[in-house]
């Protein structure tokens, strides 16, 4: 019905019957559909705010089936929902998890500790931190866990699973298993849920019931214990599947056919083609950025200071660019052949779809990144056309952080990404995965689509400081979630191949 008419009559009918605001009540613990409907009808209230006011005024306790206790539980649920940040950016979650893992490793009996859940799968945001510990003495870890500083409350404490909420609303779930079960436990806790469902289906086809503890034979009750993930996949006749792929997006079929991609690794990345220096809004000089990059294994960098119209960043005039070119020649002599510094620019795609510099000038640079920073809220058609204009400019080599999103802060532009990628496939421009954890833009889904269309991917830190250079792993993880191999990413190409590619694009 939906496909042929674009509507669902029954759904429309329900929408008329039930106020949509009520749906927002459902995440409150202890408030199911029945109770929500009862409160709505009894008090004639439909919004979250009205519910909170009613609970505070003591109007819920006298309703059928309720009491002072359930009223207090609803108030507490509302408070905890508002304390909770919706999802946590990976860049904030990961260092916290790492610090906790280091603490767990010091506890007596602990053999191993690692991230689980979406954290281990390196999603760009995570709902909570899942951490998995292998220990001969689970009690000791659990006891230490629930006594960590800055805990707001303990949500649950059991022999294998406990969870807590910190004062700032961050939630952590800890799973503890004996080392001989760590393989099944790790797969269970890593997820995704959808991936695990597929694995359990495959196990059942072999008369095995897969849990976090073991495979149990459903006929004779015998058990298979797996200390490693490899053993678990092996029982199912599969090669080990990297966590970043475990989203039930075709990885099981690929694994069965032995067609899993050989995923890109951090050590494959030898070039960083977007970074900023004191010539615009960066913190370090070009020489310092080059040395810091070389120290991290880079062989090529592009200094992409902002272009003239991005005034707040001290965008460069063409005159200033001439001086910058001279300076780059000078520092290149100092650096020798340890690292090659390209004279580049992050050129603004202006609101009217033109670029900040004339074509003749763009042609004189070693590399051109074109990006959106302003007028992101233009209508879909207009903002899409802006990006496509930049893609069609033969002097543009890379489209930087294509949507302009800032995770949990601002939505990206409303791009018709399929149209953008189709245009990129025609011109051969590279699309960036910006590695900064606030961006991760392209995201995993779009980057995977780009690969399917044969579009080269650029993987850049967009560093404005030395610390920013260390954000590369987040970009690598996004590339891995997009199924990318090192050949798909221009930053992994040998220097000669990269320079040849730039030359072909008129540089
Ligand atoms: P998140 O926290 O929303 O970013 O997503 P996840 O994937 O970390 O999910 P979470 O925290 O609810 O659960 C952690 C892991 O636990 C998940 O990756 C797989 C496992 N898990 C959770 N619920 C279920 C379930 O209903 N069935 C199965 N098989 N596994 C589950
Ligand atoms: Ca989680
Ligand atoms: Zn930018």
PDB file of N, CA and C and ligand atoms in Angstrom, residues 274 276 306 310 346 348 371-373 400-401 432 434 439 462 464, ligand 3:
ATOM      1  N   UNK A 274      45.089  17.258   3.908  1.00  0.00           N
ATOM      2  CA  UNK A 274      44.437  18.486   4.363  1.00  0.00           C
ATOM      3  C   UNK A 274      44.942  18.808   5.761  1.00  0.00           C
ATOM      4  N   UNK A 276      46.223  22.594   8.284  1.00  0.00           N
ATOM      5  CA  UNK A 276      46.285  24.056   8.328  1.00  0.00           C
ATOM      6  C   UNK A 276      47.483  24.517   9.153  1.00  0.00           C
ATOM      7  N   UNK A 306      43.079  28.081   4.563  1.00  0.00           N
ATOM      8  CA  UNK A 306      41.779  28.499   4.027  1.00  0.00           C
ATOM      9  C   UNK A 306      41.924  29.585   2.969  1.00  0.00           C
ATOM     10  N   UNK A 310      36.886  33.028   3.628  1.00  0.00           N
ATOM     11  CA  UNK A 310      36.634  32.569   5.000  1.00  0.00           C
ATOM     12  C   UNK A 310      37.431  33.490   5.935  1.00  0.00           C
ATOM     13  N   UNK A 346      42.522  24.949   0.907  1.00  0.00           N
ATOM     14  CA  UNK A 346      41.135  24.521   1.113  1.00  0.00           C
ATOM     15  C   UNK A 346      40.277  25.678   0.641  1.00  0.00           C
ATOM     16  N   UNK A 348      37.051  27.700  -0.502  1.00  0.00           N
ATOM     17  CA  UNK A 348      35.642  27.824  -0.144  1.00  0.00           C
ATOM     18  C   UNK A 348      34.739  27.649  -1.359  1.00  0.00           C
ATOM     19  N   UNK A 371      35.682  22.928  -0.226  1.00  0.00           N
ATOM     20  CA  UNK A 371      34.803  22.582   0.895  1.00  0.00           C
ATOM     21  C   UNK A 371      33.713  23.623   1.095  1.00  0.00           C
ATOM     22  N   UNK A 372      32.644  23.144   1.727  1.00  0.00           N
ATOM     23  CA  UNK A 372      31.563  24.023   2.188  1.00  0.00           C
ATOM     24  C   UNK A 372      31.813  24.364   3.651  1.00  0.00           C
ATOM     25  N   UNK A 373      31.698  25.646   4.004  1.00  0.00           N
ATOM     26  CA  UNK A 373      31.681  26.009   5.426  1.00  0.00           C
ATOM     27  C   UNK A 373      30.505  26.912   5.742  1.00  0.00           C
ATOM     28  N   UNK A 400      36.409  18.361   0.361  1.00  0.00           N
ATOM     29  CA  UNK A 400      36.680  18.198   1.798  1.00  0.00           C
ATOM     30  C   UNK A 400      35.396  18.062   2.599  1.00  0.00           C
ATOM     31  N   UNK A 401      35.452  17.303   3.676  1.00  0.00           N
ATOM     32  CA  UNK A 401      34.296  17.064   4.568  1.00  0.00           C
ATOM     33  C   UNK A 401      32.967  17.394   3.881  1.00  0.00           C
ATOM     34  N   UNK A 432      36.533  13.155   0.393  1.00  0.00           N
ATOM     35  CA  UNK A 432      37.277  13.017   1.638  1.00  0.00           C
ATOM     36  C   UNK A 432      36.490  12.272   2.708  1.00  0.00           C
ATOM     37  N   UNK A 434      36.969  12.928   6.334  1.00  0.00           N
ATOM     38  CA  UNK A 434      37.677  13.801   7.249  1.00  0.00           C
ATOM     39  C   UNK A 434      37.797  13.064   8.576  1.00  0.00           C
ATOM     40  N   UNK A 439      33.865  15.277  12.874  1.00  0.00           N
ATOM     41  CA  UNK A 439      33.347  15.284  11.503  1.00  0.00           C
ATOM     42  C   UNK A 439      33.072  13.871  10.983  1.00  0.00           C
ATOM     43  N   UNK A 462      42.872  17.029   8.539  1.00  0.00           N
ATOM     44  CA  UNK A 462      42.375  18.404   8.646  1.00  0.00           C
ATOM     45  C   UNK A 462      42.938  19.033   9.925  1.00  0.00           C
ATOM     46  N   UNK A 464      44.619  21.147  12.736  1.00  0.00           N
ATOM     47  CA  UNK A 464      44.918  22.548  13.015  1.00  0.00           C
ATOM     48  C   UNK A 464      45.959  22.647  14.133  1.00  0.00           C
TER      49      UNK A 464
HETATM   50 ZN1  LIG B   3      37.274  22.808   6.260  1.00  0.00          ZN
END
